[in-house]
Amino acid sequence: MAKKRKAPSLGGRLRKGTRKQKQVQAKKKASRQAVPSSFSVLVDVSRLLKANWRSLGGIMLVYLILNIVFASGLSNVINNFSVVKENLATDNSFSNALSGLGSLLGSSASGDSQSGSALQSVLLVIGSLAIIWALRQLMAKKEFSVKGAYYKSMFPLIPFLLVVFVIIIQLLPITLGSAIVALISSTLASSGTATFIMALALVPLFAWSAYMLSSSIFALYIVTLPDMQPRQALRSAKKLVEFRRLKVIRRILFLPLFILIAMAIIVLPLIVFVHFLVVPVFYLLSILALLVTHAYLYSLYRGLLNAK
């Protein structure tokens, strides 16, 4: 008699899925995880700033004073606005006001000298660390002083700078691409079609930089955790946005657009009608933009954590 084959045991070892199957399952799981919308993050930020305006305002006041005293940021804005006023004296049009706003934005991004730019960068790092530390304390419902925010937030300085260095490298594709396109446009008498083609060439470079930055930007907040190494922070940030990168990129790109529109709504009428208020209001807004940026990105980071 032929031997009967044994039926497979239900308790036997099941085959493990392949690497591709695991990736598909992880992608499906990530697609079901809700990513907070840009407007919901803005609502959270507004509530946070409203509830803690004294402590956060104290941090920004110190940052403002340090910028005025050491980085000559206010004098740079004043010098640039004097040129804007001369242009508006000849033609007080909306296009000239818009051009003046662009000039002010450019002046706030760069100092009036190499030493001023270097000091601005140093103060930007110090202010960012203090804000991130304060936001973490507020999320944990812990009280703190302004002095403590600046003293206690400096411990992850070196890891933070290493992550910043990685971000600068990731910005190289779009930075170099823009410089090359600008050089070609200035040296060659290119037509509108040629300019359009060169602008299209920047799209993949911009997408490349945005793809890398969509995870690395959250490493700035992860690396400030105790005993966190930069490489570990970058890996954790990459895992945080895994299979959700496109949604995260949209949320990140919304931030500079929102800040520019908000500044334009406030500053453009002042440029046209109330000149003497332009410099102090614009300078205060540029200082507050740093706080709003970190509050928005940190709230988005916490939202991504809670969604996992």
Coordinates of C-alpha atoms in Angstrom, one line a residue:
M1 CA 0.0 0.0 0.0
A2 CA 1.2 3.5 -0.8
K3 CA 2.0 5.7 2.1
K4 CA -0.3 8.5 2.7
R5 CA 1.2 12.0 2.6
K6 CA 0.9 13.9 5.8
A7 CA -1.2 17.1 5.7
P8 CA 0.8 20.2 6.4
S9 CA 0.5 21.2 10.1
L10 CA -1.3 24.4 10.9
G11 CA 1.2 25.1 13.6
G12 CA 4.1 24.8 11.2
R13 CA 6.4 27.7 10.5
L14 CA 5.0 30.1 8.0
R15 CA 7.1 31.6 5.2
K16 CA 8.3 35.1 5.9
G17 CA 7.4 37.7 3.3
T18 CA 10.0 38.9 0.9
R19 CA 11.7 42.3 1.3
K20 CA 9.5 43.7 -1.5
Q21 CA 6.3 42.4 0.2
K22 CA 7.4 44.0 3.5
Q23 CA 7.9 47.3 1.7
V24 CA 4.5 47.1 0.1
Q25 CA 2.9 46.4 3.5
A26 CA 4.8 49.3 5.1
K27 CA 3.7 51.6 2.3
K28 CA 0.1 50.6 2.8
K29 CA 0.4 51.2 6.6
A30 CA 2.0 54.6 6.0
S31 CA -0.7 55.6 3.5
R32 CA -3.3 55.0 6.2
Q33 CA -1.5 57.2 8.7
A34 CA -2.9 60.7 8.8
V35 CA -0.4 63.5 8.2
P36 CA -1.5 66.8 9.9
S37 CA -2.6 69.4 7.3
S38 CA -0.8 72.7 7.0
F39 CA -3.7 74.7 8.3
S40 CA -4.2 72.4 11.3
V41 CA -0.5 72.8 12.1
L42 CA -0.9 76.6 11.8
V43 CA -3.9 76.5 14.3
D44 CA -1.7 74.5 16.7
V45 CA 1.1 77.1 16.3
S46 CA -1.2 80.0 16.9
R47 CA -2.6 78.4 20.1
L48 CA 0.9 77.6 21.3
L49 CA 2.2 81.2 20.7
K50 CA -0.9 82.7 22.2
A51 CA -0.7 80.6 25.4
N52 CA 3.0 81.1 25.9
W53 CA 3.7 84.6 24.4
R54 CA 5.6 85.8 27.4
S55 CA 8.2 83.1 27.6
L56 CA 8.7 82.8 23.9
G57 CA 8.5 86.6 23.5
G58 CA 11.4 86.9 26.1
I59 CA 13.5 84.5 24.0
M60 CA 12.9 86.5 20.9
L61 CA 13.5 89.8 22.6
V62 CA 17.0 88.6 23.6
Y63 CA 17.6 87.4 20.0
L64 CA 16.4 90.8 18.7
I65 CA 18.8 92.7 20.9
L66 CA 21.7 90.4 20.1
N67 CA 21.1 90.9 16.4
I68 CA 20.9 94.7 16.7
V69 CA 24.1 95.0 18.9
F70 CA 26.3 92.4 17.3
A71 CA 25.1 91.7 13.7
S72 CA 24.0 95.2 12.7
G73 CA 20.9 93.7 11.2
L74 CA 18.7 96.8 11.7
S75 CA 21.2 99.2 10.1
N76 CA 21.3 96.9 7.1
V77 CA 17.6 97.1 6.7
I78 CA 17.7 100.9 7.1
N79 CA 20.3 101.3 4.4
N80 CA 18.3 99.2 2.0
F81 CA 15.1 100.9 2.7
S82 CA 16.7 104.3 2.0
V83 CA 17.2 103.1 -1.6
V84 CA 13.7 101.9 -1.8
K85 CA 12.3 105.3 -0.7
E86 CA 14.3 107.0 -3.4
N87 CA 12.7 104.7 -6.0
L88 CA 9.3 105.3 -4.6
A89 CA 9.8 109.1 -4.7
T90 CA 9.9 108.9 -8.5
D91 CA 7.2 106.3 -8.9
N92 CA 5.0 105.4 -6.0
S93 CA 3.5 102.3 -7.7
F94 CA 2.6 98.9 -6.5
S95 CA 5.3 97.3 -8.7
N96 CA 8.0 99.5 -7.1
A97 CA 6.6 98.7 -3.6
L98 CA 6.8 94.9 -4.5
S99 CA 10.3 95.4 -5.7
G100 CA 11.2 97.2 -2.5
L101 CA 9.8 94.3 -0.4
G102 CA 12.0 92.0 -2.4
S103 CA 15.0 94.2 -1.6
L104 CA 14.2 94.2 2.1
L105 CA 13.9 90.4 2.1
G106 CA 17.3 90.1 0.4
S107 CA 18.8 92.5 3.0
S108 CA 17.5 90.5 5.9
A109 CA 19.0 87.3 4.4
S110 CA 22.5 88.8 4.2
G111 CA 24.5 91.1 6.4
D112 CA 26.1 94.3 5.4
S113 CA 29.6 92.7 5.6
Q114 CA 31.2 89.3 5.8
S115 CA 31.6 89.7 9.6
G116 CA 28.0 90.7 9.9
S117 CA 26.8 87.7 7.9
A118 CA 28.9 85.4 10.0
L119 CA 27.6 86.8 13.3
Q120 CA 24.0 86.5 11.9
S121 CA 24.6 82.8 11.2
V122 CA 26.0 82.3 14.7
L123 CA 23.0 84.1 16.3
L124 CA 20.7 82.1 14.1
V125 CA 22.0 78.8 15.5
I126 CA 21.9 80.1 19.1
G127 CA 18.4 81.4 18.7
S128 CA 17.2 78.2 17.0
L129 CA 18.6 76.0 19.7
A130 CA 16.9 78.2 22.4
I131 CA 13.6 78.1 20.6
I132 CA 13.7 74.3 20.0
W133 CA 14.5 73.7 23.6
A134 CA 11.7 76.0 24.8
L135 CA 9.2 74.3 22.5
R136 CA 10.1 70.9 23.8
Q137 CA 9.6 72.2 27.4
L138 CA 6.3 73.7 26.5
M139 CA 5.1 70.5 24.9
A140 CA 6.1 68.6 28.1
K141 CA 4.2 71.3 30.1
K142 CA 7.4 72.3 32.0
E143 CA 8.1 75.9 33.1
F144 CA 11.4 77.6 32.2
S145 CA 13.1 80.9 32.3
V146 CA 14.5 82.9 29.3
K147 CA 18.0 82.6 30.8
G148 CA 17.6 78.8 31.2
A149 CA 16.4 78.5 27.6
Y150 CA 19.7 80.0 26.3
Y151 CA 22.0 78.3 28.9
K152 CA 20.5 74.8 28.8
S153 CA 19.8 74.6 25.1
M154 CA 23.5 74.7 24.0
F155 CA 24.5 71.2 25.0
P156 CA 23.7 69.7 21.5
L157 CA 25.5 72.5 19.6
I158 CA 28.1 70.3 17.8
P159 CA 25.6 67.6 16.7
F160 CA 23.2 70.3 15.6
L161 CA 25.9 72.0 13.5
L162 CA 26.8 68.6 11.9
V163 CA 23.1 68.2 10.8
V164 CA 23.1 71.8 9.5
F165 CA 26.2 70.9 7.5
V166 CA 24.4 68.0 6.0
I167 CA 21.5 70.2 5.1
I168 CA 23.9 72.7 3.4
I169 CA 25.3 69.9 1.3
Q170 CA 21.7 68.8 0.3
L171 CA 21.0 72.4 -0.9
L172 CA 23.9 72.3 -3.3
P173 CA 22.0 70.9 -6.3
I174 CA 19.5 73.7 -6.4
T175 CA 22.1 76.3 -5.3
L176 CA 24.6 75.4 -8.0
G177 CA 21.9 74.9 -10.6
S178 CA 20.5 78.4 -9.9
A179 CA 23.9 79.9 -10.1
I180 CA 24.7 78.2 -13.5
V181 CA 21.4 79.3 -15.0
A182 CA 21.9 82.9 -13.8
L183 CA 25.4 82.9 -15.3
I184 CA 24.2 81.6 -18.6
S185 CA 21.2 84.1 -18.7
S186 CA 23.5 87.0 -17.9
T187 CA 26.2 86.1 -20.5
L188 CA 24.0 85.0 -23.4
A189 CA 21.3 87.0 -25.0
S190 CA 18.8 84.3 -24.5
S191 CA 15.2 84.4 -25.8
G192 CA 12.2 83.7 -23.7
T193 CA 12.1 80.2 -24.9
A194 CA 15.7 79.5 -23.9
T195 CA 15.1 81.1 -20.4
F196 CA 12.0 78.8 -20.0
I197 CA 14.0 75.7 -20.9
M198 CA 16.8 76.7 -18.4
A199 CA 14.1 77.2 -15.8
L200 CA 12.7 73.7 -16.5
A201 CA 16.2 72.3 -16.0
L202 CA 16.1 73.5 -12.4
V203 CA 12.9 71.5 -11.6
P204 CA 14.7 68.1 -11.1
L205 CA 17.5 69.8 -9.1
F206 CA 14.9 71.5 -6.9
A207 CA 13.0 68.2 -6.5
W208 CA 16.2 66.5 -5.6
S209 CA 17.1 69.0 -2.9
A210 CA 13.5 69.0 -1.6
Y211 CA 13.4 65.2 -1.4
M212 CA 16.5 65.1 0.8
L213 CA 15.5 68.1 2.9
S214 CA 12.1 66.7 3.6
S215 CA 13.6 64.3 6.1
S216 CA 16.8 66.1 7.2
I217 CA 15.0 69.2 8.4
F218 CA 13.4 67.1 11.1
A219 CA 16.8 65.8 12.2
L220 CA 17.4 69.3 13.5
Y221 CA 14.8 68.6 16.2
I222 CA 15.7 64.9 16.8
V223 CA 19.4 65.7 17.3
T224 CA 18.6 68.0 20.2
L225 CA 17.4 65.0 22.2
P226 CA 19.8 63.8 24.9
D227 CA 22.5 61.3 23.8
M228 CA 21.5 61.6 20.2
Q229 CA 24.1 61.2 17.5
P230 CA 23.8 63.1 14.1
R231 CA 23.8 59.9 12.0
Q232 CA 21.2 58.4 14.3
A233 CA 19.0 61.6 14.0
L234 CA 19.2 61.6 10.2
R235 CA 18.2 57.9 10.1
S236 CA 15.3 58.5 12.5
A237 CA 14.2 61.5 10.4
K238 CA 14.3 59.4 7.2
K239 CA 12.2 56.7 8.8
L240 CA 9.8 59.3 10.1
V241 CA 8.8 60.5 6.6
E242 CA 9.1 57.1 5.0
F243 CA 6.3 56.5 2.4
R244 CA 4.9 59.9 3.4
R245 CA 7.5 62.1 1.8
L246 CA 5.4 63.8 -0.8
K247 CA 2.8 64.9 1.8
V248 CA 5.6 66.2 4.0
I249 CA 7.2 68.1 1.2
R250 CA 3.8 69.9 0.5
R251 CA 3.5 70.8 4.2
I252 CA 7.1 72.2 4.3
L253 CA 6.7 74.2 1.1
F254 CA 3.6 75.8 2.5
L255 CA 5.6 77.4 5.3
P256 CA 7.7 79.9 3.3
L257 CA 4.7 80.7 1.0
F258 CA 2.6 81.5 4.1
I259 CA 5.4 83.7 5.7
L260 CA 6.0 85.6 2.4
I261 CA 2.2 86.3 1.9
A262 CA 1.8 87.4 5.5
M263 CA 4.8 89.8 5.3
A264 CA 3.5 91.2 2.0
I265 CA 0.0 91.8 3.4
I266 CA 1.5 93.7 6.4
V267 CA 4.5 95.5 4.8
L268 CA 3.3 96.5 1.3
P269 CA 0.7 99.0 2.5
L270 CA 3.3 100.5 4.9
I271 CA 5.8 100.9 2.0
V272 CA 3.3 102.8 0.0
F273 CA 1.6 104.9 2.7
V274 CA 3.5 104.9 6.0
H275 CA 7.2 104.9 5.3
F276 CA 8.5 105.5 8.9
L277 CA 6.9 102.2 10.1
V278 CA 8.4 100.0 7.4
V279 CA 11.8 99.4 9.0
P280 CA 10.8 98.6 12.6
V281 CA 7.7 96.5 11.5
F282 CA 9.7 94.6 8.9
Y283 CA 12.6 93.9 11.2
L284 CA 10.2 92.6 13.9
L285 CA 8.4 90.4 11.4
S286 CA 11.8 88.9 10.2
I287 CA 12.7 88.1 13.8
L288 CA 9.3 86.5 14.5
A289 CA 9.6 84.5 11.3
L290 CA 12.3 82.4 12.9
L291 CA 9.9 81.6 15.9
V292 CA 7.0 80.8 13.5
T293 CA 9.2 78.6 11.4
H294 CA 10.5 76.5 14.3
A295 CA 7.1 76.3 15.9
Y296 CA 5.5 75.1 12.6
L297 CA 8.2 72.5 11.8
Y298 CA 8.3 71.3 15.4
S299 CA 4.5 70.9 15.5
L300 CA 4.6 69.1 12.2
Y301 CA 7.3 66.8 13.6
R302 CA 5.2 66.0 16.6
G303 CA 2.2 65.4 14.4
L304 CA 4.2 62.9 12.3
L305 CA 5.4 61.1 15.5
N306 CA 1.9 60.8 16.8
A307 CA 0.6 59.5 13.5
K308 CA 3.1 56.6 13.5

